[in-house]
CSV table of C-alpha atoms in Angstrom, one decimal:
chain,number,residue,atom,x,y,z
G,81,UNK,CA,59.2,73.4,135.5
G,82,UNK,CA,62.8,73.5,134.5
G,83,UNK,CA,63.4,72.5,130.9
G,84,UNK,CA,66.2,70.8,129.4
G,85,UNK,CA,67.5,70.5,126.0
G,86,UNK,CA,70.0,68.4,124.1
G,87,UNK,CA,73.1,70.5,123.5
G,88,UNK,CA,74.9,68.9,120.3
G,89,UNK,CA,78.4,69.6,119.4
G,90,UNK,CA,79.8,68.1,116.5
G,91,UNK,CA,82.3,68.9,114.2
G,92,UNK,CA,81.5,69.7,110.5
G,93,UNK,CA,80.9,66.7,108.2
G,94,UNK,CA,78.7,66.6,104.7
G,95,UNK,CA,76.4,64.5,106.7
G,96,UNK,CA,75.9,67.3,109.4
G,97,UNK,CA,72.1,67.5,109.0
G,98,UNK,CA,71.3,63.7,108.6
G,99,UNK,CA,73.6,63.4,111.8
G,100,UNK,CA,71.4,66.3,113.6
G,101,UNK,CA,68.0,64.4,113.0
G,102,UNK,CA,69.4,60.9,114.0
G,103,UNK,CA,70.7,62.4,117.4
G,104,UNK,CA,67.4,64.2,117.9
G,105,UNK,CA,65.4,61.0,117.4
G,106,UNK,CA,67.7,59.4,120.0
G,107,UNK,CA,66.7,61.8,122.8
G,108,UNK,CA,64.5,59.7,125.3
G,109,UNK,CA,66.1,60.4,128.8
G,110,UNK,CA,66.0,64.9,128.5
G,111,UNK,CA,63.0,67.2,127.4
G,112,UNK,CA,64.4,68.2,123.9
G,113,UNK,CA,63.3,71.2,122.2
G,114,UNK,CA,61.4,71.2,118.9
G,115,UNK,CA,63.4,69.9,116.0
G,116,UNK,CA,62.9,73.4,114.0
G,117,UNK,CA,64.3,75.1,117.4
G,118,UNK,CA,66.9,73.1,118.1
G,119,UNK,CA,68.1,73.1,114.4
G,120,UNK,CA,68.1,76.9,114.4
G,121,UNK,CA,70.3,76.8,117.3
G,122,UNK,CA,73.2,75.3,115.0
G,123,UNK,CA,74.2,78.5,113.1
G,124,UNK,CA,76.3,78.1,109.8
G,125,UNK,CA,77.6,80.3,107.3
G,126,UNK,CA,78.0,79.4,103.7
G,127,UNK,CA,80.7,79.7,101.2
G,128,UNK,CA,78.0,81.0,98.7
G,129,UNK,CA,77.0,83.9,101.1
G,130,UNK,CA,80.4,85.6,100.2
G,131,UNK,CA,82.3,86.5,97.2
G,132,UNK,CA,85.9,87.3,97.3
G,133,UNK,CA,86.9,89.0,93.8
G,134,UNK,CA,90.2,87.8,93.0
G,135,UNK,CA,90.7,85.4,95.9
G,136,UNK,CA,89.2,82.2,97.2
G,137,UNK,CA,88.6,80.5,100.7
G,138,UNK,CA,91.5,78.2,101.6
G,139,UNK,CA,89.4,75.4,102.6
G,140,UNK,CA,86.8,73.4,100.5
G,141,UNK,CA,84.0,72.9,102.7
G,142,UNK,CA,80.5,74.5,101.8
G,143,UNK,CA,79.1,75.2,105.3
G,144,UNK,CA,81.2,76.8,108.5
G,145,UNK,CA,80.0,76.5,112.2
G,146,UNK,CA,79.2,79.5,114.5
G,147,UNK,CA,82.7,81.1,115.3
G,148,UNK,CA,84.7,79.2,113.1
G,149,UNK,CA,87.5,81.2,111.6
G,150,UNK,CA,89.0,80.2,108.1
G,151,UNK,CA,91.5,81.7,106.1
G,152,UNK,CA,91.0,83.2,102.6
G,153,UNK,CA,93.9,83.8,100.1
G,154,UNK,CA,94.3,86.3,97.1
G,155,UNK,CA,95.2,85.4,93.7
G,156,UNK,CA,98.9,86.1,92.3
G,157,UNK,CA,99.2,89.7,92.0
G,158,UNK,CA,96.8,90.7,94.9
G,159,UNK,CA,97.1,91.4,98.4
G,160,UNK,CA,94.7,91.9,101.1
G,161,UNK,CA,93.8,95.6,102.2
G,162,UNK,CA,97.2,95.4,104.9
G,163,UNK,CA,99.2,94.2,102.2
G,164,UNK,CA,99.5,90.4,103.0
G,165,UNK,CA,98.8,87.4,100.8
G,166,UNK,CA,96.1,86.1,102.9
G,167,UNK,CA,93.5,87.0,105.8
G,168,UNK,CA,91.1,85.7,108.3
G,169,UNK,CA,87.2,85.9,108.5
G,170,UNK,CA,84.8,84.5,111.1
G,171,UNK,CA,81.4,82.9,111.1
G,172,UNK,CA,79.1,85.2,113.2
G,173,UNK,CA,75.4,84.6,114.0
G,174,UNK,CA,74.6,87.4,111.5
G,175,UNK,CA,76.6,86.0,108.8
G,176,UNK,CA,80.5,86.4,107.8
G,177,UNK,CA,82.5,89.1,110.3
G,178,UNK,CA,83.4,91.0,107.2
G,179,UNK,CA,83.9,91.1,103.4
G,180,UNK,CA,87.3,89.8,102.3
G,181,UNK,CA,89.2,92.3,100.0
G,182,UNK,CA,92.0,91.3,97.3
G,183,UNK,CA,93.8,94.5,95.8
G,184,UNK,CA,95.9,94.5,92.8
G,185,UNK,CA,99.5,94.8,93.9
G,186,UNK,CA,100.4,96.7,90.9
G,187,UNK,CA,99.5,100.2,91.0
G,188,UNK,CA,98.8,99.9,94.6
G,189,UNK,CA,99.5,102.8,97.3
G,190,UNK,CA,101.3,102.7,100.7
G,191,UNK,CA,100.0,104.9,103.6
G,192,UNK,CA,99.3,108.5,102.4
G,193,UNK,CA,102.1,111.1,103.1
G,194,UNK,CA,101.9,112.9,106.4
G,195,UNK,CA,101.5,116.8,106.4
G,196,UNK,CA,102.7,119.2,109.2
G,197,UNK,CA,100.1,119.9,111.5
G,198,UNK,CA,97.4,118.1,109.7
G,199,UNK,CA,96.1,114.4,109.6
G,200,UNK,CA,93.9,112.2,107.5
G,201,UNK,CA,90.3,112.0,108.4
G,202,UNK,CA,90.0,107.9,108.1
G,203,UNK,CA,91.9,105.1,109.8
G,204,UNK,CA,95.1,104.6,108.4
G,205,UNK,CA,95.6,101.5,106.2
G,206,UNK,CA,99.0,99.8,104.9
G,207,UNK,CA,97.8,99.0,101.3
G,208,UNK,CA,95.3,100.9,99.2
G,209,UNK,CA,94.1,100.3,95.8
G,210,UNK,CA,94.2,102.3,92.9
G,211,UNK,CA,91.8,105.1,92.7
G,212,UNK,CA,90.9,105.2,96.2
G,213,UNK,CA,91.0,108.7,97.9
G,214,UNK,CA,91.8,109.8,101.6
G,215,UNK,CA,90.9,113.4,103.1
G,216,UNK,CA,92.9,115.4,105.2
G,217,UNK,CA,92.0,117.9,107.8
G,218,UNK,CA,94.5,120.7,109.4
G,219,UNK,CA,94.8,120.9,113.0
G,220,UNK,CA,92.8,124.1,114.9
G,221,UNK,CA,93.7,127.4,113.9
G,222,UNK,CA,95.7,126.2,110.5
G,223,UNK,CA,94.4,126.7,107.1
G,224,UNK,CA,94.2,124.1,104.8
G,225,UNK,CA,95.7,125.2,101.2
G,226,UNK,CA,95.3,122.8,98.4
G,227,UNK,CA,93.0,119.8,97.7
G,228,UNK,CA,92.0,118.4,100.7
G,229,UNK,CA,91.4,114.8,99.0
G,230,UNK,CA,94.0,113.0,97.4
G,231,UNK,CA,93.9,110.1,95.0
G,232,UNK,CA,95.9,106.9,94.5
G,233,UNK,CA,97.1,106.6,91.1
G,234,UNK,CA,99.8,104.4,89.4
G,235,UNK,CA,101.1,103.7,92.7
G,236,UNK,CA,101.4,107.1,93.7
G,237,UNK,CA,99.4,109.6,95.6
G,238,UNK,CA,98.4,113.1,94.2
G,239,UNK,CA,99.8,116.2,95.7
G,240,UNK,CA,98.7,116.6,99.6
G,241,UNK,CA,97.6,119.8,100.7
G,242,UNK,CA,99.3,122.0,103.0
G,243,UNK,CA,98.4,123.5,106.4
G,244,UNK,CA,99.3,127.0,106.5
G,245,UNK,CA,100.8,128.0,110.0
G,246,UNK,CA,98.4,130.5,111.7
G,247,UNK,CA,99.4,133.7,113.5
G,248,UNK,CA,99.7,134.5,117.2
G,249,UNK,CA,99.5,137.9,118.1
G,250,UNK,CA,102.2,138.6,121.0
G,251,UNK,CA,101.1,141.0,123.6
G,252,UNK,CA,104.6,141.2,124.7
G,253,UNK,CA,105.6,142.5,121.2
G,254,UNK,CA,102.5,144.8,120.9
G,255,UNK,CA,103.8,146.5,124.5
G,256,UNK,CA,107.0,147.0,123.0
G,257,UNK,CA,105.9,148.5,120.1
G,258,UNK,CA,103.2,150.7,121.9
G,259,UNK,CA,100.4,149.1,119.9
G,260,UNK,CA,97.1,147.3,120.3
G,261,UNK,CA,94.3,145.5,118.4
G,262,UNK,CA,92.0,148.3,116.9
G,263,UNK,CA,88.7,146.4,117.7
G,264,UNK,CA,88.6,146.1,121.1
G,265,UNK,CA,85.7,143.3,121.6
G,266,UNK,CA,87.7,141.0,119.3
G,267,UNK,CA,90.2,139.5,122.0
G,268,UNK,CA,91.3,136.7,120.2
G,269,UNK,CA,95.3,136.4,119.3
G,270,UNK,CA,95.1,133.8,116.5
G,271,UNK,CA,94.5,134.7,113.1
G,272,UNK,CA,94.6,132.3,109.9
G,273,UNK,CA,96.9,133.1,106.8
G,274,UNK,CA,95.2,135.7,104.8
G,275,UNK,CA,93.0,137.2,107.7
G,276,UNK,CA,93.7,141.0,108.1
G,277,UNK,CA,94.7,142.5,111.2
G,278,UNK,CA,94.3,146.0,112.3
G,279,UNK,CA,96.6,147.7,115.1
G,280,UNK,CA,96.5,151.2,116.5
G,281,UNK,CA,98.6,153.2,118.8
G,282,UNK,CA,98.0,152.9,122.5
G,283,UNK,CA,96.5,155.9,124.6
G,284,UNK,CA,99.6,158.7,124.6
G,285,UNK,CA,101.6,157.6,121.6
G,286,UNK,CA,101.4,158.3,117.8
G,287,UNK,CA,102.2,156.4,114.5
G,288,UNK,CA,106.1,156.1,113.9
G,289,UNK,CA,105.7,153.6,111.0
G,290,UNK,CA,103.6,154.5,107.5
G,291,UNK,CA,99.8,154.5,108.1
G,292,UNK,CA,99.4,151.5,105.9
G,293,UNK,CA,101.6,149.0,108.0
G,294,UNK,CA,98.8,149.5,110.9
G,295,UNK,CA,96.5,147.1,108.4
G,296,UNK,CA,98.6,143.8,107.8
G,297,UNK,CA,97.8,140.6,106.9
G,298,UNK,CA,99.0,137.3,108.6
G,299,UNK,CA,101.3,135.2,106.2
G,300,UNK,CA,101.8,131.8,107.5
G,301,UNK,CA,102.2,132.6,110.8
G,302,UNK,CA,104.3,135.9,110.2
G,303,UNK,CA,103.2,139.1,111.0
G,304,UNK,CA,104.8,142.6,110.6
G,305,UNK,CA,103.8,145.2,113.4
G,306,UNK,CA,103.7,148.6,113.2
G,307,UNK,CA,105.4,151.1,115.6
G,308,UNK,CA,104.1,154.2,117.5
G,309,UNK,CA,106.2,156.6,119.9
G,310,UNK,CA,105.1,158.5,122.7
G,311,UNK,CA,103.6,161.9,122.2
G,312,UNK,CA,105.7,164.9,123.2
G,313,UNK,CA,103.8,167.4,125.3
């Protein structure tokens, strides 16, 4: 059996519920769903279910129908998370789409400063409230130096970290210097800052530079290579 029900589409008014009851009582030509079920089809959001600190809904309605989009405004001296004086929220089946935020425009920060060879781990915003922090991370093979978290204070960000460049061992340079990496199983050619790197002479060659130069340290992308000379028979 095919069942039909009354689909009621009405605009919001203070007499919404009384009107719904009246319409259901008038259903005679179709098989209408029970009142409580039909009543549940009319999803609404209440303005009392949302709190906007330092802001308010622009409309004066108490309830809002499903998919209704409404504007909220921030009080003077406050802005939304994207730096505007107003924003939009939508009534969804499980409630309001999001919790509006109004940030004190005094002391707020803009986007955190970019760093070379690194990024922040969260989505970038245009405005950050005082006390908010963001985290940085470095790209592969770069070493983070400093505090990975920066904080918005008095309209400015604390000092961001640095991403120190990795050292790339040049096979061409090693051939010219007649050297190779001491540890044969270690085939990696990338070293982080402060990593120790050990070299040795190729077979048939002897050290030309002092012995201590064969154990060097990666310094922000720079490596000092030792040298070897050919053995004389």
